Coordinates of C-alpha atoms in Angstrom, one line a residue:
M1 CA 0.0 0.0 0.0
C2 CA 2.9 2.4 0.6
S3 CA 3.6 2.4 -3.2
F4 CA 0.7 5.0 -3.9
L5 CA 1.1 6.9 -0.8
S6 CA 3.2 10.1 -0.3
P7 CA 6.7 9.1 0.7
K8 CA 6.7 8.3 4.5
Q9 CA 8.2 11.1 6.5
P10 CA 11.0 9.9 8.7
S11 CA 10.6 10.3 12.4
G12 CA 12.6 13.2 13.9
P13 CA 16.4 12.9 14.7
G14 CA 17.9 12.4 18.0
L15 CA 19.0 16.1 18.6
T16 CA 22.4 17.1 19.8
D17 CA 22.3 20.6 18.5
M18 CA 19.7 23.1 16.8
Q19 CA 21.5 22.7 13.4
Q20 CA 20.6 19.1 13.1
Y21 CA 17.0 19.9 14.0
Q22 CA 16.8 22.7 11.5
Q23 CA 18.1 20.5 8.8
W24 CA 15.4 17.9 9.5
L25 CA 12.8 20.4 9.7
A26 CA 13.7 21.9 6.4
S27 CA 13.5 18.4 4.8
R28 CA 10.1 17.7 6.3
H29 CA 9.0 21.1 5.1
E30 CA 10.0 20.1 1.6
A31 CA 8.3 16.8 1.8
S32 CA 5.0 18.5 2.7
L33 CA 5.3 20.7 -0.4
L34 CA 5.6 17.7 -2.7
P35 CA 2.0 17.1 -3.2
M36 CA 1.4 20.8 -4.1
K37 CA 4.4 20.9 -6.5
E38 CA 3.2 17.8 -8.3
D39 CA -0.3 19.0 -8.7
L40 CA 0.8 22.5 -10.0
A41 CA 3.4 20.8 -12.4
L42 CA 0.6 18.7 -13.8
W43 CA -1.6 21.6 -14.3
L44 CA 1.2 23.7 -15.8
T45 CA 2.1 20.8 -18.2
N46 CA -1.6 20.6 -19.4
I47 CA -1.8 24.4 -19.8
L48 CA 1.5 25.1 -21.6
G49 CA 2.0 21.7 -23.2
L50 CA 5.5 21.6 -21.8
E51 CA 6.8 18.8 -19.4
I52 CA 7.2 20.1 -15.9
T53 CA 7.8 17.9 -12.9
A54 CA 7.8 18.4 -9.2
E55 CA 11.7 18.0 -9.1
S56 CA 12.1 20.6 -11.9
F57 CA 9.2 23.0 -10.7
M58 CA 11.3 25.9 -9.4
D59 CA 14.1 25.6 -11.8
S60 CA 11.6 25.5 -14.7
L61 CA 9.9 28.8 -13.4
D62 CA 12.7 30.7 -11.8
N63 CA 13.4 33.0 -14.8
G64 CA 9.8 34.1 -15.0
F65 CA 9.4 33.4 -18.8
L66 CA 7.1 30.3 -18.3
L67 CA 4.8 32.3 -15.9
C68 CA 4.5 35.0 -18.3
Q69 CA 3.4 32.4 -20.9
L70 CA 1.0 31.0 -18.4
A71 CA -0.4 34.6 -18.0
E72 CA -0.9 35.0 -21.7
T73 CA -2.4 31.6 -22.3
L74 CA -4.9 32.1 -19.3
Q75 CA -5.7 35.5 -20.6
K76 CA -6.8 34.1 -24.0
K77 CA -8.8 31.3 -22.3
F78 CA -10.5 33.8 -20.1
K79 CA -11.6 35.9 -23.1
Q80 CA -13.0 32.8 -24.9
N81 CA -15.1 31.9 -22.0
D82 CA -16.0 35.5 -20.9
G83 CA -19.0 35.8 -23.2
E84 CA -21.1 33.2 -21.3
L85 CA -20.0 34.7 -17.9
L86 CA -20.9 38.2 -19.1
A87 CA -24.4 37.0 -20.1
C88 CA -24.9 35.7 -16.5
G89 CA -23.3 38.9 -15.1
N90 CA -20.5 37.0 -13.3
S91 CA -17.5 38.5 -15.1
K92 CA -15.3 41.4 -14.5
S93 CA -13.0 43.2 -17.1
I94 CA -10.1 41.1 -18.2
P95 CA -6.9 42.6 -19.0
C96 CA -6.0 42.1 -22.8
R97 CA -2.4 43.0 -23.3
R98 CA 0.9 41.4 -24.2
I99 CA 3.0 40.7 -21.2
P100 CA 6.6 41.8 -21.7
C101 CA 9.1 39.0 -21.1
R102 CA 12.5 38.0 -22.0
Q103 CA 12.8 34.3 -22.9
S104 CA 16.5 34.0 -22.6
A105 CA 16.7 35.7 -19.1
P106 CA 19.4 33.8 -17.1
S107 CA 18.3 32.4 -13.8
G108 CA 18.9 34.8 -10.9
S109 CA 19.5 37.8 -13.1
F110 CA 17.8 41.2 -13.2
F111 CA 15.8 40.2 -16.3
A112 CA 14.4 37.2 -14.4
R113 CA 13.2 39.4 -11.7
D114 CA 11.7 41.8 -14.4
N115 CA 9.8 38.9 -16.0
T116 CA 8.5 37.8 -12.5
A117 CA 7.4 41.5 -11.8
N118 CA 5.5 41.6 -15.1
F119 CA 3.7 38.3 -14.2
L120 CA 2.7 39.5 -10.7
T121 CA 1.5 42.8 -12.2
W122 CA -0.8 40.8 -14.4
C123 CA -1.9 38.7 -11.3
R124 CA -3.1 41.8 -9.7
K125 CA -5.2 42.9 -12.5
V126 CA -7.0 39.6 -12.7
G127 CA -7.9 39.7 -9.0
V128 CA -5.0 37.8 -7.2
G129 CA -4.9 39.4 -3.7
E130 CA -1.9 40.9 -2.2
T131 CA -1.7 38.3 0.5
C132 CA -1.6 35.5 -2.1
L133 CA 1.4 37.2 -4.1
F134 CA 5.0 36.4 -3.6
E135 CA 8.2 38.6 -3.9
S136 CA 10.2 38.3 -7.0
E137 CA 13.0 37.0 -4.8
D138 CA 11.0 34.1 -3.6
L139 CA 10.9 32.7 -7.2
V140 CA 14.1 33.8 -8.7
L141 CA 16.4 32.8 -5.6
H142 CA 14.0 29.9 -4.6
K143 CA 13.6 31.5 -1.2
Q144 CA 10.0 30.7 -0.7
P145 CA 8.6 27.8 -2.9
R146 CA 5.6 27.6 -0.8
E147 CA 4.5 31.2 -1.5
V148 CA 4.9 30.7 -5.2
C149 CA 2.8 27.5 -5.1
L150 CA 0.0 29.4 -3.2
C151 CA 0.1 32.1 -5.6
L152 CA -0.4 29.6 -8.5
L153 CA -3.3 27.8 -6.5
E154 CA -5.0 31.1 -6.2
L155 CA -4.7 31.8 -9.9
G156 CA -6.1 28.3 -10.5
R157 CA -9.1 29.4 -8.4
I158 CA -9.7 32.3 -10.6
A159 CA -9.1 30.2 -13.7
S160 CA -11.9 27.9 -12.5
R161 CA -14.5 30.8 -12.5
Y162 CA -13.7 31.1 -16.3
N163 CA -14.5 27.4 -16.9
V164 CA -10.6 26.6 -17.2
E165 CA -9.7 23.4 -15.7
P166 CA -7.9 24.2 -12.4
P167 CA -5.3 22.2 -10.3
G168 CA -6.5 19.0 -8.6
L169 CA -6.4 20.8 -5.1
I170 CA -8.9 23.3 -6.4
Q171 CA -11.2 20.7 -7.9
L172 CA -11.1 19.1 -4.4
E173 CA -12.1 22.3 -2.7
K174 CA -15.0 22.8 -5.1
E175 CA -16.1 19.2 -4.3
I176 CA -16.0 20.0 -0.5
E177 CA -17.8 23.3 -1.0
Q178 CA -20.6 21.4 -2.8
E179 CA -20.8 18.8 0.0
E180 CA -21.1 21.6 2.5
E181 CA -24.1 23.2 0.7
S182 CA -25.8 19.8 0.6
P183 CA -27.5 18.2 3.6
P184 CA -25.0 16.1 5.6
P185 CA -25.3 12.4 5.0
P186 CA -26.0 9.9 7.8
P187 CA -22.9 8.7 9.6
S188 CA -21.5 5.4 8.1
P189 CA -18.3 4.3 10.0
V190 CA -16.3 1.5 8.7
S191 CA -17.7 -1.7 9.9
P192 CA -17.7 -5.5 9.1
A193 CA -19.7 -6.1 5.8
Q194 CA -23.4 -6.1 6.2
P195 CA -25.8 -7.9 4.0
A196 CA -26.8 -5.7 1.1
P197 CA -30.6 -5.4 0.5
P198 CA -31.6 -7.7 -2.6
S199 CA -31.5 -5.7 -5.9
P200 CA -34.2 -6.1 -8.4
P201 CA -33.4 -8.3 -11.4
P202 CA -31.8 -6.2 -14.3
S203 CA -34.3 -5.4 -17.1
P204 CA -33.5 -6.6 -20.4
S205 CA -31.9 -3.6 -22.2
P206 CA -28.9 -2.8 -24.2
S207 CA -25.6 -2.7 -22.1
P208 CA -25.0 0.9 -21.2
T209 CA -21.4 2.5 -21.5
P210 CA -19.7 2.2 -18.2
P211 CA -20.1 5.4 -16.2
K212 CA -17.1 7.6 -15.9
V213 CA -15.9 7.6 -12.2
S214 CA -16.4 11.0 -10.8
S215 CA -13.4 12.9 -9.2
C216 CA -15.5 12.6 -6.0
K217 CA -15.6 8.9 -6.0
K218 CA -11.8 8.7 -6.6
S219 CA -10.9 11.2 -3.9
T220 CA -13.1 9.7 -1.2
G221 CA -13.7 6.0 -2.1
K222 CA -12.2 2.8 -0.5
L223 CA -8.7 3.7 -1.5
L224 CA -8.9 6.8 0.7
D225 CA -10.2 4.9 3.6
E226 CA -7.5 2.4 3.4
A227 CA -4.7 5.0 3.1
V228 CA -6.1 6.9 6.1
R229 CA -6.2 3.7 8.1
H230 CA -2.7 2.9 7.1
I231 CA -1.2 6.2 7.9
A232 CA -3.1 6.5 11.3
D233 CA -1.9 2.9 12.3
D234 CA 1.8 3.6 11.4
P235 CA 3.6 3.5 13.7
P236 CA 1.2 1.4 15.9
C237 CA 0.1 3.2 19.0
R238 CA 0.1 1.4 22.4
C239 CA -1.6 4.2 24.4
P240 CA -4.8 3.2 26.4
N241 CA -6.4 6.4 25.1
K242 CA -5.5 6.3 21.3
F243 CA -5.7 9.4 19.2
C244 CA -9.0 9.4 17.5
V245 CA -9.0 8.8 13.6
E246 CA -12.7 7.8 12.8
R247 CA -14.5 7.8 9.6
Q248 CA -17.8 9.6 9.8
S249 CA -19.0 9.5 6.3
Q250 CA -17.5 9.5 2.8
G251 CA -14.5 11.9 3.0
R252 CA -15.2 13.1 6.5
Y253 CA -13.3 12.0 9.4
R254 CA -13.1 12.9 13.2
V255 CA -9.5 13.4 13.9
G256 CA -8.8 14.2 17.6
E257 CA -11.6 16.6 18.5
K258 CA -12.0 18.0 15.1
M259 CA -14.2 17.1 12.0
L260 CA -12.0 17.2 9.0
F261 CA -12.4 16.8 5.1
I262 CA -9.8 14.2 3.8
R263 CA -9.3 13.7 0.2
M264 CA -7.0 11.6 -1.9
L265 CA -4.9 13.7 -4.6
H266 CA -4.3 11.9 -7.7
N267 CA -4.6 8.6 -6.0
R268 CA -1.1 9.2 -4.3
H269 CA -1.3 11.8 -1.5
V270 CA -3.7 12.0 1.4
M271 CA -4.6 15.6 2.0
V272 CA -6.4 17.3 4.9
R273 CA -8.5 20.6 4.3
V274 CA -7.2 22.9 7.0
G275 CA -8.7 26.4 7.1
G276 CA -8.3 27.9 3.6
G277 CA -5.4 25.5 2.5
W278 CA -4.2 21.9 2.4
E279 CA -1.8 19.7 4.6
T280 CA -0.7 16.2 4.1
F281 CA -2.4 13.9 6.7
E282 CA 1.1 12.7 7.8
S283 CA 2.1 16.2 8.5
Y284 CA -1.2 17.0 10.1
L285 CA -0.9 14.0 12.7
L286 CA 2.8 14.9 13.5
K287 CA 1.3 18.2 14.8
H288 CA -1.8 17.1 16.6
D289 CA -1.3 13.5 17.7
P290 CA 0.3 13.8 21.2
C291 CA 2.2 10.4 20.7
R292 CA 3.7 11.6 17.3
M293 CA 4.5 15.0 18.9
L294 CA 6.6 13.2 21.6
Q295 CA 8.4 10.8 19.1
V296 CA 9.6 13.7 17.1
S297 CA 12.9 14.4 19.0
R298 CA 14.4 14.8 22.3
V299 CA 17.3 17.2 23.2
E300 CA 20.4 15.1 23.4
G301 CA 18.5 12.2 21.7
K302 CA 16.9 10.8 24.8
P303 CA 14.1 8.4 24.3
S304 CA 10.7 9.3 25.4
P305 CA 10.1 8.4 29.0
I306 CA 6.4 7.6 28.2
S307 CA 6.7 5.9 24.9
S308 CA 4.4 3.0 26.3
K309 CA 1.5 5.0 27.8
S310 CA -0.5 8.1 27.3
P311 CA 1.2 11.4 27.6
N312 CA 1.1 12.8 31.2
I313 CA 2.9 16.1 31.9
K314 CA 3.9 14.7 35.4
D315 CA 6.0 12.1 33.5
L316 CA 8.3 14.6 31.8
S317 CA 11.5 15.5 33.4
P318 CA 12.6 19.0 32.8
D319 CA 15.3 18.1 30.2
S320 CA 13.0 16.0 28.1
Y321 CA 11.3 19.0 26.4
L322 CA 12.2 19.8 22.8
V323 CA 13.5 23.4 22.7
V324 CA 13.2 25.0 19.2
A325 CA 13.9 28.7 19.8
A326 CA 12.7 31.5 22.1
H327 CA 12.8 35.3 21.9
Y328 CA 11.5 37.3 24.7
R329 CA 10.7 41.1 24.7
S330 CA 11.0 42.8 28.0
K331 CA 8.1 44.8 29.2
K332 CA 8.9 48.5 29.6

């Protein structure tokens, strides 16, 4: 089952210094970005007709040229679909201009920054908010890949309003929005197989074409249930009060004390809808499951004193806390 899931994130290192912890944290941060990069790389490949992968994502975009090409391509698609939206009164003015860019701009150069700035200017005009934009340096120098990804996801949301196929994560967001607007289904926890009601005999009719499996079924079906169970049980927890991961209905799970929407992205990554964004299920559990939080790391590599029972603050010695960093400001 591990073959189609996100790469398993290694448990935290035994810490001897802060540098080791920061290196591990950076690798975990990069692993959490992988599903987003894969999704956006697939979207850009479909839009631009060029092969872009998660591994080459930032290298392919960092001179800004492909982003300017993306802007011009989306601009044309917006115009093509604008007539229908204007008839419904759901459209706003779309910029119609050539976006200046230099194809031969070297990575890290002034021209790469200029290309990126022109793309960001276009993004503002089509409605991408300032909070979703990134700085030119974030792309050109690969400083903030996450900010670049979030900006492109927001652009995908805008594209979906003009009937342009958005990235997979945006499709999942729309699926969840539709589910929230509809009445909640009755709970159907995973349980031993129950006898199904007898179905009426099929009427003699020509065999219909097999229905196309919807994205909803792909992202919330049996594959998702098995993947969630696999991640929740690895590593096995021996605590008497095990952290709750319980299926409530299709695509809805109670995790701890929260009710969450969980989806399968491209049959590969298990994603949790958190606030206005997404997070891998593994990363979410690392932050919220007390047992996993205690297993992350111990200063000086000391093993957890309570690995075989439920976390209890009384069992923690003063030197067993993980110290990340602290900044204090004196009160004047």
